[in-house]
mmCIF file of C-alpha atoms and ligand atoms in Angstrom:
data_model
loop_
_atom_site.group_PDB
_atom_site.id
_atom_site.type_symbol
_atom_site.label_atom_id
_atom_site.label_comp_id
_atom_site.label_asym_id
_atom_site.label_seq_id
_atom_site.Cartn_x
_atom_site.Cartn_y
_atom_site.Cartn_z
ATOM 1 C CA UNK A 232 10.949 4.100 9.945
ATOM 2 C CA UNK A 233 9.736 4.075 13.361
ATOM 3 C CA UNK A 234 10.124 7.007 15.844
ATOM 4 C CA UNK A 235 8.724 6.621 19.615
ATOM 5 C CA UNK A 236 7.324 9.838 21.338
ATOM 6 C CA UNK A 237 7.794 10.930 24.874
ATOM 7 C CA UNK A 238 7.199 14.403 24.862
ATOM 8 C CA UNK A 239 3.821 16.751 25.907
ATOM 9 C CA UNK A 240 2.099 13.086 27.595
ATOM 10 C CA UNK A 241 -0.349 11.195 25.892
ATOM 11 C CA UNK A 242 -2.819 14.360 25.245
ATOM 12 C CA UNK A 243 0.464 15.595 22.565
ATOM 13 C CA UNK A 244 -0.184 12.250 20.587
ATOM 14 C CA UNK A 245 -2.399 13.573 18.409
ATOM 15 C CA UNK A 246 -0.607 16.608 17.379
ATOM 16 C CA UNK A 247 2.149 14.948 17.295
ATOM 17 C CA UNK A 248 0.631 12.415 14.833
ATOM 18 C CA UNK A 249 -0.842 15.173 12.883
ATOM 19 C CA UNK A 250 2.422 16.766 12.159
ATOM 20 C CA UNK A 251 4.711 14.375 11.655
ATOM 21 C CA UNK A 252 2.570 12.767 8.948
ATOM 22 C CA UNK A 253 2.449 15.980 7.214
ATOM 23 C CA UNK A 254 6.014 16.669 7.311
ATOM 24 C CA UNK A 255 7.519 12.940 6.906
ATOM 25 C CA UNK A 256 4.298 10.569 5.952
ATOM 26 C CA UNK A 257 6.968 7.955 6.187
ATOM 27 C CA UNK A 258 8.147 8.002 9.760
ATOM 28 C CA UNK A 259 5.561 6.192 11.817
ATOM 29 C CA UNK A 260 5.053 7.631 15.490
ATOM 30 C CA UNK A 261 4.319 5.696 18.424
ATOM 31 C CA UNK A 262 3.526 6.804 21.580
ATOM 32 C CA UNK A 263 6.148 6.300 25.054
ATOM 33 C CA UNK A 264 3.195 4.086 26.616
ATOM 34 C CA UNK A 265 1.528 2.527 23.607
ATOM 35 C CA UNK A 266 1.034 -1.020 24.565
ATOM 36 C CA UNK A 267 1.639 -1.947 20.545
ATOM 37 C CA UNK A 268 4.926 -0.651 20.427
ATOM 38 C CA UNK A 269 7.374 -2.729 19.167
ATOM 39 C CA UNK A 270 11.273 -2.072 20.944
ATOM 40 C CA UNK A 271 12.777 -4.124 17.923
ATOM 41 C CA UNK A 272 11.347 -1.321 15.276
ATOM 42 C CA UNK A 273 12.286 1.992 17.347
ATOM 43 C CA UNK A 274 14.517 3.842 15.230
ATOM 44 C CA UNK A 275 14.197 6.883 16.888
ATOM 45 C CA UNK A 276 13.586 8.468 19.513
ATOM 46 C CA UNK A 277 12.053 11.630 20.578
ATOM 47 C CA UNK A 278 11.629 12.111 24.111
ATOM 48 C CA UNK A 279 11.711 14.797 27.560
ATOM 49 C CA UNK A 280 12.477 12.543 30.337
ATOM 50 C CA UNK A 281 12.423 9.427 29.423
ATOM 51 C CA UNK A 282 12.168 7.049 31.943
ATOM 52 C CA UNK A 283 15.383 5.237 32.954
ATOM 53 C CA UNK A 284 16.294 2.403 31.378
ATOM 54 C CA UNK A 285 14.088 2.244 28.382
ATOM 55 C CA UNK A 286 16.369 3.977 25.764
ATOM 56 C CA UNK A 287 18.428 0.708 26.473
ATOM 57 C CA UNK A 288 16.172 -1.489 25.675
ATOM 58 C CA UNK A 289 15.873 -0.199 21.750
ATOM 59 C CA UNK A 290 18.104 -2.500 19.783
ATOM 60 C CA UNK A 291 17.962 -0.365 16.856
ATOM 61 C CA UNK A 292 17.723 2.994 18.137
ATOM 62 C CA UNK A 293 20.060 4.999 15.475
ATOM 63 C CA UNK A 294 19.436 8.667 17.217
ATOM 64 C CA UNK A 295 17.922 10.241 20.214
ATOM 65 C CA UNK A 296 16.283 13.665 19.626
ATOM 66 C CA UNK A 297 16.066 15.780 22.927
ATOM 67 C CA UNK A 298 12.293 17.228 23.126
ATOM 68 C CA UNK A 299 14.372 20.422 24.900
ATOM 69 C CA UNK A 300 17.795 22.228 24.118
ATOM 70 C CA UNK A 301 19.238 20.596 27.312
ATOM 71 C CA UNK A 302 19.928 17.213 27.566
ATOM 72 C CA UNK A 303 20.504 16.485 31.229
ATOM 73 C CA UNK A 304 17.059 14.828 31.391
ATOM 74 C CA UNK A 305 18.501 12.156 28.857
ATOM 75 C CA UNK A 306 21.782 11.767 30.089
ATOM 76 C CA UNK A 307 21.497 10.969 33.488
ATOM 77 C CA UNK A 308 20.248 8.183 33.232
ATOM 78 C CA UNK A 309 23.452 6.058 32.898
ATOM 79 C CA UNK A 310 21.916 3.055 31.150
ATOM 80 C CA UNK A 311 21.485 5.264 27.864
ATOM 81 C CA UNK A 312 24.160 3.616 25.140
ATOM 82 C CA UNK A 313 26.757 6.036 24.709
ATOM 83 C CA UNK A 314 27.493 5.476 21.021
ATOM 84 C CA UNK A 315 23.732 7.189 19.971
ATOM 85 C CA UNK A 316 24.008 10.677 19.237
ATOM 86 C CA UNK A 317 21.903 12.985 21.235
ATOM 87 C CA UNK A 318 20.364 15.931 18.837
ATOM 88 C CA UNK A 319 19.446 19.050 20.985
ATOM 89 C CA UNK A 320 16.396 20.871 20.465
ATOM 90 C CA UNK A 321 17.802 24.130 18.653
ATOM 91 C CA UNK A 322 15.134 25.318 16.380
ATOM 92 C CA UNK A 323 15.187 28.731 14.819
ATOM 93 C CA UNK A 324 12.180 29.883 17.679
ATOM 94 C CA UNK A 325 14.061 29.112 20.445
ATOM 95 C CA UNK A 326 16.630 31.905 20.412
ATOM 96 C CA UNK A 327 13.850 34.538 19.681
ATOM 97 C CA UNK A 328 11.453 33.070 22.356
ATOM 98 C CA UNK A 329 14.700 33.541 24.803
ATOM 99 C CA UNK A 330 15.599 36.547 24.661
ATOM 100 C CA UNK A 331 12.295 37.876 24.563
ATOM 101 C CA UNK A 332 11.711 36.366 28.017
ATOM 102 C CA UNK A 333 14.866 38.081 29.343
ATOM 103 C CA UNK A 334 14.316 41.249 27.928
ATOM 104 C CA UNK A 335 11.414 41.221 29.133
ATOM 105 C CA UNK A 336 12.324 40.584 32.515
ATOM 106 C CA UNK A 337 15.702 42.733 32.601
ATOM 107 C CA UNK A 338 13.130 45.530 31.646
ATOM 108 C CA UNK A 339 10.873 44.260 34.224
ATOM 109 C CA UNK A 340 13.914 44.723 36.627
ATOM 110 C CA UNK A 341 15.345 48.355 35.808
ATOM 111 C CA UNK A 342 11.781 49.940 35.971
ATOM 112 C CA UNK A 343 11.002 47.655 38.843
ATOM 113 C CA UNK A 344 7.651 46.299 38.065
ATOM 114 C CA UNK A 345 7.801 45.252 41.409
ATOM 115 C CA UNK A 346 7.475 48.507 43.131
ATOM 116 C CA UNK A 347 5.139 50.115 40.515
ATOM 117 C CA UNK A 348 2.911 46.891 41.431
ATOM 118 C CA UNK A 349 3.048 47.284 44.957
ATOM 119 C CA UNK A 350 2.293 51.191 44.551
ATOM 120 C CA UNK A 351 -1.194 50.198 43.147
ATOM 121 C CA UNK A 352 -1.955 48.020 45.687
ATOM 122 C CA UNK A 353 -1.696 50.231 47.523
ATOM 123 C CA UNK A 354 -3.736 53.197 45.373
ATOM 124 C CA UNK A 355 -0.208 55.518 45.981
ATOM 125 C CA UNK A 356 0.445 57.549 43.465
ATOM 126 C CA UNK A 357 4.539 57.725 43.543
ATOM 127 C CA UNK A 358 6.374 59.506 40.868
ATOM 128 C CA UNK A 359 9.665 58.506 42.879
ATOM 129 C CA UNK A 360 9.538 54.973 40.942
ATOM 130 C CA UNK A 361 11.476 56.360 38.185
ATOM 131 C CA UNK A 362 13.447 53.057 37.574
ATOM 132 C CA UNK A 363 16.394 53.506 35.737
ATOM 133 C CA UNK A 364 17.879 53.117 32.273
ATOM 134 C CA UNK A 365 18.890 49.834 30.217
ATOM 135 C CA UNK A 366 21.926 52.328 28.971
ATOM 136 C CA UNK A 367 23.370 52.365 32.648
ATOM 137 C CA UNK A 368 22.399 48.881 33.489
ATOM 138 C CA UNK A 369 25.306 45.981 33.271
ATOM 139 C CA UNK A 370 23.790 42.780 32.286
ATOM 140 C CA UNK A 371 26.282 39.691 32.755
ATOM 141 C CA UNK A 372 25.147 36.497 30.582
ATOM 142 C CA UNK A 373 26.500 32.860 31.691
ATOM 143 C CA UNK A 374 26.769 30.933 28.483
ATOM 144 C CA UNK A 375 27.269 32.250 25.249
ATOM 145 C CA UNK A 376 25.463 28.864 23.245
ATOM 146 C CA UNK A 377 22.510 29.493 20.796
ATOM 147 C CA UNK A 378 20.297 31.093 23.702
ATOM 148 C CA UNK A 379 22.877 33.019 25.335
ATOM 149 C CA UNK A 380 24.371 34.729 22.022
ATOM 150 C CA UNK A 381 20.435 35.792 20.864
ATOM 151 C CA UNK A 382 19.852 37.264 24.588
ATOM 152 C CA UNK A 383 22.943 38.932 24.074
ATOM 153 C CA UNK A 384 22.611 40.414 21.107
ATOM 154 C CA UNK A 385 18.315 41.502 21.767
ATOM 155 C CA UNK A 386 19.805 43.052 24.878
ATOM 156 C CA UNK A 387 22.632 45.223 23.410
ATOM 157 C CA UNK A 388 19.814 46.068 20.783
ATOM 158 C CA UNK A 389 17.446 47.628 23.764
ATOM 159 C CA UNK A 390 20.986 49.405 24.725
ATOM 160 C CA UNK A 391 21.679 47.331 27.666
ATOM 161 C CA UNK A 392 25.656 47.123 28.402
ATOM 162 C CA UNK A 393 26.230 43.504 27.558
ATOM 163 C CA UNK A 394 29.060 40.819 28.912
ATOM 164 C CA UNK A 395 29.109 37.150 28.325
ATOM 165 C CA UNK A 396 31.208 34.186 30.042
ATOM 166 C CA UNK A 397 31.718 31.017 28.142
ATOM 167 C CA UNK A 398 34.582 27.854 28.132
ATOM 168 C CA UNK A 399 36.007 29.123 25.101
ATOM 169 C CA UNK A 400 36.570 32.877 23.893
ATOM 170 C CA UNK A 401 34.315 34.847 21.492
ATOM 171 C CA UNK A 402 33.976 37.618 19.701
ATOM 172 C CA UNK A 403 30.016 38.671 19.680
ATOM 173 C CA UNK A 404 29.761 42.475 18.792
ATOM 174 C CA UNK A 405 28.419 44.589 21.257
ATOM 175 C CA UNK A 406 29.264 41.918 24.066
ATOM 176 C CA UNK A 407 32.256 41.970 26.094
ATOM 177 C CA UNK A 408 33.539 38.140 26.064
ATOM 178 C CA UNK A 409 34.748 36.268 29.330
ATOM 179 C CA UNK A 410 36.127 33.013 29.102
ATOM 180 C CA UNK A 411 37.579 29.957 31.476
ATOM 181 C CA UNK A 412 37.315 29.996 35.336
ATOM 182 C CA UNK A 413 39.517 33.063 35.409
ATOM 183 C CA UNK A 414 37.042 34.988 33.336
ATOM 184 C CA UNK A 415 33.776 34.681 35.271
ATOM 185 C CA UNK A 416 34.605 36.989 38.740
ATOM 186 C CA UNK A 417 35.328 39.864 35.675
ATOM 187 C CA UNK A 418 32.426 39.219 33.840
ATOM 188 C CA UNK A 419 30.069 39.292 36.514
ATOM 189 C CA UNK A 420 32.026 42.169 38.498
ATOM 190 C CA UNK A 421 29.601 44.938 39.028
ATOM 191 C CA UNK A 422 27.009 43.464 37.109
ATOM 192 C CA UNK A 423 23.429 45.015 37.785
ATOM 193 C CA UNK A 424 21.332 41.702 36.431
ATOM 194 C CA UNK A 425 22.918 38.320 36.106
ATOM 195 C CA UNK A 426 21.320 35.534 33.348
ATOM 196 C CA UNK A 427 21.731 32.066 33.539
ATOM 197 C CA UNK A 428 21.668 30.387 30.308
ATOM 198 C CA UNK A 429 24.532 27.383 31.044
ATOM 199 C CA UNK A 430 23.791 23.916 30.993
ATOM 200 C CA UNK A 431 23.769 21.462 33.580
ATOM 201 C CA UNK A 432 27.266 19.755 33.734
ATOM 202 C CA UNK A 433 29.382 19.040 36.555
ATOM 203 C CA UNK A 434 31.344 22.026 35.770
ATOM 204 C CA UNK A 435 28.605 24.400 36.346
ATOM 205 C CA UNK A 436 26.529 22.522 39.150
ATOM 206 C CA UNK A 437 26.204 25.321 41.876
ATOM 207 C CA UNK A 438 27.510 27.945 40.533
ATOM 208 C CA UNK A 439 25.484 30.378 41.956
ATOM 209 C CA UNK A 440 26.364 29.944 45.565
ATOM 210 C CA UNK A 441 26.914 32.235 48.141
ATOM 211 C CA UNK A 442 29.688 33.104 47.766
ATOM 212 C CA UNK A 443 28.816 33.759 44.054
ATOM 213 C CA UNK A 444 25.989 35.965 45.351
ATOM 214 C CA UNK A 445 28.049 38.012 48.079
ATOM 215 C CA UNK A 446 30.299 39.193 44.933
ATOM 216 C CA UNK A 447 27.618 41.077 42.809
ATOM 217 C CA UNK A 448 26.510 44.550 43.723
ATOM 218 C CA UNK A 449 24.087 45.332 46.663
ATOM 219 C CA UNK A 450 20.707 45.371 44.567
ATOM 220 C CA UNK A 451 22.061 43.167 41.516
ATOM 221 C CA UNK A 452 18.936 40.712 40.403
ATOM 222 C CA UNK A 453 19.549 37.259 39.162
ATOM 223 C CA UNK A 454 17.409 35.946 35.658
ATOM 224 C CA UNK A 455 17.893 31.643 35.809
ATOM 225 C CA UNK A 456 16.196 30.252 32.712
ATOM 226 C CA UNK A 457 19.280 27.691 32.162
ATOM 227 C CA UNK A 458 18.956 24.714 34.711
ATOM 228 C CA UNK A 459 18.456 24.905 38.611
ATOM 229 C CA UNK A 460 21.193 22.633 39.728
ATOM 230 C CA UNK A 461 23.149 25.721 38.946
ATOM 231 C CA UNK A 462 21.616 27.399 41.411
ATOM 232 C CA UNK A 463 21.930 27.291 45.135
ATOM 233 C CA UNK A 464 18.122 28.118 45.864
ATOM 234 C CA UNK A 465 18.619 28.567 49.791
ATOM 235 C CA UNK A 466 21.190 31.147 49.342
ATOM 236 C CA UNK A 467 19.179 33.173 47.066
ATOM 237 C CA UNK A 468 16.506 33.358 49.434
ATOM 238 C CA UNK A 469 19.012 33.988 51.771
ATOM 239 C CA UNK A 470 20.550 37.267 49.524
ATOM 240 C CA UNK A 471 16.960 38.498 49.001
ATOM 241 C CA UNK A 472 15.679 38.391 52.410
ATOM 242 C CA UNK A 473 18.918 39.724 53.743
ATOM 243 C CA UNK A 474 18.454 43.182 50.960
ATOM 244 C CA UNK A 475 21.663 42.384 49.239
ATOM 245 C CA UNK A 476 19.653 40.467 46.007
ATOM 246 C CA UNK A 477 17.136 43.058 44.969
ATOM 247 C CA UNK A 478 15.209 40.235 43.108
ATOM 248 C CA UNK A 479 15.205 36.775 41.386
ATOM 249 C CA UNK A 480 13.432 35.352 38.015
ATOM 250 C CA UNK A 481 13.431 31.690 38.243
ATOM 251 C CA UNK A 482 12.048 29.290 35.061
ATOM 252 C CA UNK A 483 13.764 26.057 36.211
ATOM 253 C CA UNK A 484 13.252 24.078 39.702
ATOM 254 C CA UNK A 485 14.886 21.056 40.919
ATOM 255 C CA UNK A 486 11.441 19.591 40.665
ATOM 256 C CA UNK A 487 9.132 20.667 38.141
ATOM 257 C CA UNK A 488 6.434 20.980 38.610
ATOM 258 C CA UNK A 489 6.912 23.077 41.704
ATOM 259 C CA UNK A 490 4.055 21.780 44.206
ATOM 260 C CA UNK A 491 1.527 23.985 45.584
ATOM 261 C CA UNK A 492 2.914 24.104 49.126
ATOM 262 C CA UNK A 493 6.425 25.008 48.054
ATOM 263 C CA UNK A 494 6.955 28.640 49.737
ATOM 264 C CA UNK A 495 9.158 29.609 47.219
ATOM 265 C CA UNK A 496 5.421 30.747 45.299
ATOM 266 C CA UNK A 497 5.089 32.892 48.152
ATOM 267 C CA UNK A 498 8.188 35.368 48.360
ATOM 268 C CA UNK A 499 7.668 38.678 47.637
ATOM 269 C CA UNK A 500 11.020 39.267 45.692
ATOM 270 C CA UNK A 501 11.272 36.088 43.193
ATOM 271 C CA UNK A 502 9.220 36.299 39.944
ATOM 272 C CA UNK A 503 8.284 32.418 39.407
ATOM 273 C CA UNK A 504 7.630 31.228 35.866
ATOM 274 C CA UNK A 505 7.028 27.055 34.917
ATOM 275 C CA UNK A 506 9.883 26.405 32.561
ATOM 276 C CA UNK A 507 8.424 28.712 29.796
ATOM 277 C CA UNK A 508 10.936 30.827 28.856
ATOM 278 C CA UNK A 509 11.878 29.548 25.521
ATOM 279 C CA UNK A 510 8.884 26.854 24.995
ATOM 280 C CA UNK A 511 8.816 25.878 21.470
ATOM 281 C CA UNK A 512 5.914 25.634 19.491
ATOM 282 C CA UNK A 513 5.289 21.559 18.700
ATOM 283 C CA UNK A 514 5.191 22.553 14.893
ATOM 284 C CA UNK A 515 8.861 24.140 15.150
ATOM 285 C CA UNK A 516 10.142 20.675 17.125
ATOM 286 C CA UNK A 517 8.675 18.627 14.989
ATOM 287 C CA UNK A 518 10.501 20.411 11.777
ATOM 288 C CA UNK A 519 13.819 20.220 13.488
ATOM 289 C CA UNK A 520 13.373 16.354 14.610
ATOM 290 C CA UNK A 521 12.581 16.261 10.686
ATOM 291 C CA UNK A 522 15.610 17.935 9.444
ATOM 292 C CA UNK A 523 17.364 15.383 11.761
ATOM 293 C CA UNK A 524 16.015 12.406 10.810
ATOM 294 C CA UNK A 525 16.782 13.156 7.274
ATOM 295 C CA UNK A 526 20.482 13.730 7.441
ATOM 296 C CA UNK A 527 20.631 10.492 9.500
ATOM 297 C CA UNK A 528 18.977 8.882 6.462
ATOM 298 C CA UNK A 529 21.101 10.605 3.920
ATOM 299 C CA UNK A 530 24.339 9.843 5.984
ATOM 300 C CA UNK A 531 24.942 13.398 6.590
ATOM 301 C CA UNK A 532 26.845 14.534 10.075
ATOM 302 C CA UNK A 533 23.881 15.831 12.412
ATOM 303 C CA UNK A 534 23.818 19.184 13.898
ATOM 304 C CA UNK A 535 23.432 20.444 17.901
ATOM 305 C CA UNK A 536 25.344 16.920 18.768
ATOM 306 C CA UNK A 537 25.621 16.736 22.579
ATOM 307 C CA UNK A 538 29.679 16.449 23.147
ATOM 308 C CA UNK A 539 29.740 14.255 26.016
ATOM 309 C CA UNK A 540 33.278 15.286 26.579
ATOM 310 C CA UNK A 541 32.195 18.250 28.226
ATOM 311 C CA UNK A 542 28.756 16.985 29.084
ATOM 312 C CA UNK A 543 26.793 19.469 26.829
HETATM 313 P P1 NAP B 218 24.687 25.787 24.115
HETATM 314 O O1 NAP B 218 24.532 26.338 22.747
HETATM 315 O O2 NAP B 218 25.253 24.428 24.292
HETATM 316 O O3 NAP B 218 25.573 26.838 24.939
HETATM 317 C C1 NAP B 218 26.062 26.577 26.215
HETATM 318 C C2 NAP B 218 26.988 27.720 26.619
HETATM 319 O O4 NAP B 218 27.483 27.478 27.943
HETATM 320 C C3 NAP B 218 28.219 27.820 25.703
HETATM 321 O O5 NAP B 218 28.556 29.175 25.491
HETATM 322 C C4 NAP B 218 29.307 27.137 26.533
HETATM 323 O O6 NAP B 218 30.626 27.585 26.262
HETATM 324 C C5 NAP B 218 28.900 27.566 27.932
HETATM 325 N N1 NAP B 218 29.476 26.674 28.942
HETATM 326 C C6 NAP B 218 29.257 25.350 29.109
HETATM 327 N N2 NAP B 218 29.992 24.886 30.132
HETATM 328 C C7 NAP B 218 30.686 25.938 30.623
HETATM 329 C C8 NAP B 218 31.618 26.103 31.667
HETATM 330 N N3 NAP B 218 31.983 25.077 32.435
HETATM 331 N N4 NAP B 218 32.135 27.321 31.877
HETATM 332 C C9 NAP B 218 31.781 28.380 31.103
HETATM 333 N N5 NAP B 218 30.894 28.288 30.092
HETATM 334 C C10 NAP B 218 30.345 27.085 29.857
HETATM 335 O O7 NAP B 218 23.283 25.791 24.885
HETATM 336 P P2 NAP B 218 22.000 26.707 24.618
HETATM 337 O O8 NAP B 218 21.197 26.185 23.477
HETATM 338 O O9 NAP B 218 22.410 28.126 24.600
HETATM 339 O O10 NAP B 218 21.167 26.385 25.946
HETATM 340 C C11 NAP B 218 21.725 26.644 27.220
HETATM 341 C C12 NAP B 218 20.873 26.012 28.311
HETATM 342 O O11 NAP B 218 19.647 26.727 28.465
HETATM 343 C C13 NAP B 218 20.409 24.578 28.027
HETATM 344 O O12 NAP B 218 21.425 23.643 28.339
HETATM 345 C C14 NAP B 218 19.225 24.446 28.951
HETATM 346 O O13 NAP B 218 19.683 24.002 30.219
HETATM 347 C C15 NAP B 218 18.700 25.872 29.093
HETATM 348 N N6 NAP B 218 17.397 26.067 28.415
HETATM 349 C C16 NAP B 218 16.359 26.542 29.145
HETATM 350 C C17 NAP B 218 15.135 26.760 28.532
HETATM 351 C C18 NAP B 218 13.971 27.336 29.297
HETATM 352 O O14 NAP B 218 12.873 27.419 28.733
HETATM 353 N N7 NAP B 218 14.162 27.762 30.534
HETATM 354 C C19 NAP B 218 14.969 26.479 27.169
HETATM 355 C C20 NAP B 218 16.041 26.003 26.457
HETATM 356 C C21 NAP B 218 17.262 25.802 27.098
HETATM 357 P P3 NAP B 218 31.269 27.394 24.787
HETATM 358 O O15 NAP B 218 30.552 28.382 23.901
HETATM 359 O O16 NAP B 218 32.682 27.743 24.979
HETATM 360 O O17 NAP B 218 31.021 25.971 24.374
#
């Protein structure tokens, strides 16, 4: 069994090596660029961004593991054959590594870090920044998958008032459920934070527009840790520098990474993090693509399937 790597560049190899010979001594790895690999053997497939038109070229490619829970980086490229299942990243770490990046952040929010940060530049000493409590703050969640459901729940936990918006209905205790186009104005209806957690299909591309924007409260904040196509990026700035956005957390740019020069760094209201809010250790990856690989071999169905019916 041969699986090809794309995931972490050439420095990952090793690890990579490392672990999958521990876990499955069996499954031989070869590196994305290694001039010795051989298409004919790839079996499999384990890859973040692969470049266009090489998936094709595997005759017997049997699955394609995503190196991430989305999969738009695979499937836009239109050459990739669409009988191979596509197995997202969903390891048990992911969840936990979510929502303790949003927590942390919707805390970050309601006690304003912000303004406690710009108080000690300043050397003010300002009992005024009082912040306010998660028990009167609305948080609205978009997409209530794997990392949306463990946000909500870690949330409600820290006594946040929780609501969710999804395609279909569910019942998530302490979460108010929103579904279909008709749900979303409700759900996000006087919402003090809004998350981001849906993945990039047509359906959701630009989403967050103006228009979305104008809807929320004066001084709601926006958390984006699902894709940035979702986002329209000019009318955020837009919302913050016109007052009506209090602030923005942004993990995911339509170019990653973001360049040095780009002056979204520079604004005083968005929080910028590089597309770390639920990285995986290589260990926990390398179990799941494991797990995979094994009900593929035992002719078992394989779990976090990408339904390209609704392009997630
Ligand atoms: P998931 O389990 O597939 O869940 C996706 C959720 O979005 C589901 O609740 C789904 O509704 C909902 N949804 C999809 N299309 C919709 C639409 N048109 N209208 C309303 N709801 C819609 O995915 P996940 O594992 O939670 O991951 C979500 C996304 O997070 C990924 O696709 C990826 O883009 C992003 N992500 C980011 C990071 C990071 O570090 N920043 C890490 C991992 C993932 P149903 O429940 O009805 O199907």
């Amino acid at each position: 069994m041969l699986m090809v790597v794309k995931s972490g560049g050439p420095a990952a190899m090793p690890e990579w090596r490392s672990l999958y010979r521990s876990l499955l001594p069996e499954l031989e790895i070869v590196g994305w660029d290694d001039p010795e690999l051989d298409p004919a053997r790839v079996e499999y497939a384990m890859v973040w961004e692969p470049t266009p038109g090489r998936l094709a070229q595997f005759p017997a490619l049997r699955v394609i593991l995503s190196s991430a829970a989305g999969v738009d980086h695979i499937t836009r490229d239109p050459s990739v054959p669409a009988h191979l299942p596509i197995v997202r990243m969903v390891t048990p770490e992911t969840g936990e590594r979510m929502a303790d990046f949003v927590t942390a952040c919707a805390y970050a929010i309601v006690r304003d870090f912000p303004a406690l940060r710009d108080a000690q530049t300043a050397r003010r000493w300002d009992e005024s920044l009082v912040g306010r409590r998660a028990s009167e703050t609305t948080v609205a969640i978009l997409g209530l998958g794997n990392l949306g459901v463990a946000c909500a729940l870690r949330l409600a936990a820290n006594g946040f008032r929780v609501r969710g918006w999804s395609r279909t209905p569910k019942q998530i205790a302490q979460c108010e459920s929103f579904a279909g186009d008709d749900g979303l104005h409700a759900c996000v209806a006087n919402a003090d934070i809004v998350v981001n957690l849906l993945p990039d299909t047509a359906a959701t591309r630009n989403l967050i527009d103006r228009r979305f924007l104008a809807a929320l409260p004066r001084g709601a904040s926006l958390i984006n840790v699902g894709r940035a196509p979702q986002v329209d990026i000019q009318a955020v700035v837009a919302s913050l520098d016109s007052g009506h956005l209090h602030s923005a957390f942004l993990d995911v740019f339509d170019s990653e990474p973001l360049t040095p020069n780009d002056p979204l760094w520079q604004h005083p209201k968005l929080w910028l993090s590089s597309h770390i809010a639920s990285a995986v250790s290589r260990e926990s990856k390398a179990r799941q693509v494991v797990k995979a690989i094994l009900a593929d071999q035992a002719g078992q169905a394989l779990e976090h399937v990408y339904a390209a019916d609704f392009g997630y």
